[in-house]
Amino acid sequence: MSEEKRTDLESLGEFGTIDLLTKNFLITRESTAFGIGDDAAVLERNEEQYTLVSTDMLVEGVHFNLMYVPFKHLGYKSVAVNVSDIAAMNGTPEQITVSIAVSNRFPLEALEELYDGIRLACQHYKVDLVGGDTTSSRSGLVISVTAIGVVDKSKVVYRSGAGTNDLLVVSGDLGAAYVGLQVLEREKSVFQANPDIQPDLDGKDYIIQRQLKPEARMDVIAYLKELEVVPTSMIDVSDGLASEILHLCKSSKKGAMVYNAKLPIDSLTSTTALDFNLDPVTCVLNGGEDYELLFTVSQNDFDKIKGNPHMTIIGYMTDASDGIYLVDKNESLIPLSAQGWDHFQQ
Amino acid sequence: MSEEKRTDLESLGEFGTIDLLTKNFLITRESTAFGIGDDAAVLERNEEQYTLVSTDMLVEGVHFNLMYVPFKHLGYKSVAVNVSDIAAMNGTPEQITVSIAVSNRFPLEALEELYDGIRLACQHYKVDLVGGDTTSSRSGLVISVTAIGVVDKSKVVYRSGAGTNDLLVVSGDLGAAYVGLQVLEREKSVFQANPDIQPDLDGKDYIIQRQLKPEARMDVIAYLKELEVVPTSMIDVSDGLASEILHLCKSSKKGAMVYNAKLPIDSLTSTTALDFNLDPVTCVLNGGEDYELLFTVSQNDFDKIKGNPHMTIIGYMTDASDGIYLVDKNESLIPLSAQGWDHFQQ
């Protein structure tokens, strides 16, 4: 390695780093239908179906803090976040592999709790654990999960398929996981200052659960199937809504108009955000880890999804030249920019 | 987690830990043909073929030491070891995903070297990089690679298919990677004592290359295909020959008779081992990271493989009740036991 040039990873951010490192890789296999750049890779399987492959790595001290994340929840979450990526392709997860690097400071019983959580998630999402690797680590805990799924070729949904005037839809509500994290962080600080004080999490169950035990929205994939709606594009909301909207727009070469007033925010999320002097809309746009699905549907499907309690229409797609804007309550247009989670910049 | 019980991971070892953690997981998907317990998982793909999935995690300070492992070699090796697992199923690798956790202390240029090595390996083994994750780490570098491959259903080879009297065969030569590691460790110690002394690696190229840049034996898979030999069982030699023989015997419910004098050892491996006061046979049996293939073939295939320069017959399989023995030069029978690599016990 040359000693002359040193470019800080922080200056590039996570996505910039991945783009730079992978730009010189070519696709040479006929069985690779789609490689890097969506929620999962898309591989040839048979005449009717594709195989989907997605992988995520969770690192202690970066993605989770063992001070307030129980091992069981961590195991569950590590599966759920990968299942969410398969969901975002409109697919069904079937198998996972789990590799962990773990320090000897953890007893076997801690790993058993972790795997209890993994097993619960496997049962809930109907996936088989088919492999993995367990190795020691000189320091923290690292969990790497790969999910393998299947999707009908006629039903696969990429980030790139949104059309102008398509409706922009999000499942569930947003911002809760981020505000839940603020509560946990506050209680950690209180505990560190005085270990005799018990954490005050009363009435915060919903947002804490959203942080500690997120669910992949496989139910939404099932609803869409029932409704006979195939989204034109889709992504899961892992890094904050703003970042995901920008991804969809970039991949689809479109612009978007998003209505502030339409953003689905649970009332507990709002009131707790305000307690922390945080703007709830900022939590939605720039918080992370909601694991909801953001997708676009043709205007023709409006009747099928309007009023559905699991989905909210938050805007529509425009031509790329029209830009990407948030419409605030005064009907002002605010250019949307991503300030989502970026682990290199924390 | 209960505070009452603490079982040390060290006391269980790596395989014991995996067995314990995964024993309660059930296979529920029809598309899972074979889950945990071989070199790769075997998944339904179409009428003629299976998909193979294998995953490995490499951890700084455990699997590699950046003091003497160049980033480019590390990238290459992280792909090769996964390709080797696909080879061990008699399959062909087609895609990989690569996730890395990396500290900000590494500059982008180091990661570029790592990915240069990954790209070289992708070209050499004809696999596509189709996904991954790049995240920060609070401490060392962690690399997790998942390889996806394909195999004809009629050609898939498990660890469990060996028959009594089948020939036990190994590709290439053994022990070189372990002895190469001893050379690198010695030079590291010399360097730490006096940084002005340049490493003395003269004439050790072969064994150092075997440690730093192991190759998956896809060429052996091709030879077997040419020879129209389908092994009855197979495993890759990542943890030392003794450990791998025990795996084959356990999965196939057989015993084995292995001839000390037949073990393929390169002369540089032998002489260097002796310089370190190491028994070359011990390096073969208990050293690791050779990434050769160990397999069994029917006696009917003897004529096809005898004298093949890439394969050595080292013994034969027996009934389980006959035990697993090494026959030494005095024709004494020594029970074979595994003392291979175990990262929890280092």
Short mmCIF file of N, CA and C in Angstrom, two decimals, chain A residues 18 20 31 33 41 48 58 93 98 113 127 146 220 228 233 237 239 269 281 302 316 331:
data_model
loop_
_atom_site.label_atom_id
_atom_site.label_comp_id
_atom_site.label_asym_id
_atom_site.label_seq_id
_atom_site.Cartn_x
_atom_site.Cartn_y
_atom_site.Cartn_z
N ILE A 18 -18.75 2.37 -0.59
CA ILE A 18 -19.18 1.18 -1.33
C ILE A 18 -19.10 1.43 -2.84
N LEU A 20 -17.23 3.51 -4.50
CA LEU A 20 -15.84 3.57 -4.95
C LEU A 20 -15.20 2.19 -5.02
N SER A 31 -26.02 -16.17 -14.74
CA SER A 31 -26.97 -16.38 -13.65
C SER A 31 -27.13 -15.16 -12.74
N ALA A 33 -28.71 -11.87 -12.46
CA ALA A 33 -29.67 -11.00 -13.14
C ALA A 33 -29.48 -9.55 -12.72
N ALA A 41 -29.47 -8.92 -4.14
CA ALA A 41 -29.04 -9.36 -5.47
C ALA A 41 -30.11 -10.30 -6.04
N GLU A 48 -39.44 -19.67 -13.87
CA GLU A 48 -40.46 -18.77 -13.28
C GLU A 48 -39.93 -17.88 -12.17
N LEU A 58 -23.96 -6.47 11.60
CA LEU A 58 -24.24 -5.65 12.78
C LEU A 58 -23.02 -5.70 13.71
N PRO A 93 -38.56 -14.68 2.04
CA PRO A 93 -37.31 -15.25 2.54
C PRO A 93 -37.48 -16.74 2.81
N VAL A 98 -25.93 -17.38 9.45
CA VAL A 98 -25.56 -16.44 10.51
C VAL A 98 -24.11 -16.69 10.91
N GLU A 113 -28.87 -17.05 24.31
CA GLU A 113 -29.96 -16.06 24.23
C GLU A 113 -30.02 -15.44 22.84
N VAL A 127 -38.18 -18.99 8.03
CA VAL A 127 -36.90 -19.20 7.33
C VAL A 127 -36.09 -20.26 8.07
N THR A 146 -26.86 -13.49 6.19
CA THR A 146 -27.22 -13.48 4.77
C THR A 146 -28.59 -14.14 4.65
N VAL A 220 -47.08 -6.73 4.91
CA VAL A 220 -47.42 -5.77 3.86
C VAL A 220 -47.25 -6.41 2.47
N GLU A 228 -53.59 -7.60 -5.19
CA GLU A 228 -53.10 -7.69 -6.57
C GLU A 228 -52.44 -6.40 -7.04
N SER A 233 -41.79 0.32 -7.80
CA SER A 233 -40.45 0.35 -7.20
C SER A 233 -40.61 0.18 -5.70
N VAL A 237 -37.07 0.97 4.57
CA VAL A 237 -36.68 2.22 5.23
C VAL A 237 -35.76 1.88 6.40
N ASP A 239 -32.59 3.57 6.73
CA ASP A 239 -31.69 4.71 7.00
C ASP A 239 -32.40 6.05 7.12
N THR A 269 -44.58 8.75 19.30
CA THR A 269 -43.34 9.21 18.66
C THR A 269 -43.27 10.74 18.69
N VAL A 281 -40.90 15.47 12.45
CA VAL A 281 -40.67 15.26 11.02
C VAL A 281 -39.19 15.00 10.73
N PHE A 302 -54.70 3.22 -7.25
CA PHE A 302 -55.12 4.09 -6.14
C PHE A 302 -56.31 3.51 -5.37
N TYR A 316 -46.02 11.83 -4.56
CA TYR A 316 -46.02 11.22 -5.89
C TYR A 316 -44.70 11.51 -6.59
N GLU A 331 -47.19 25.12 2.54
CA GLU A 331 -47.07 24.84 1.10
C GLU A 331 -45.76 25.35 0.50
#
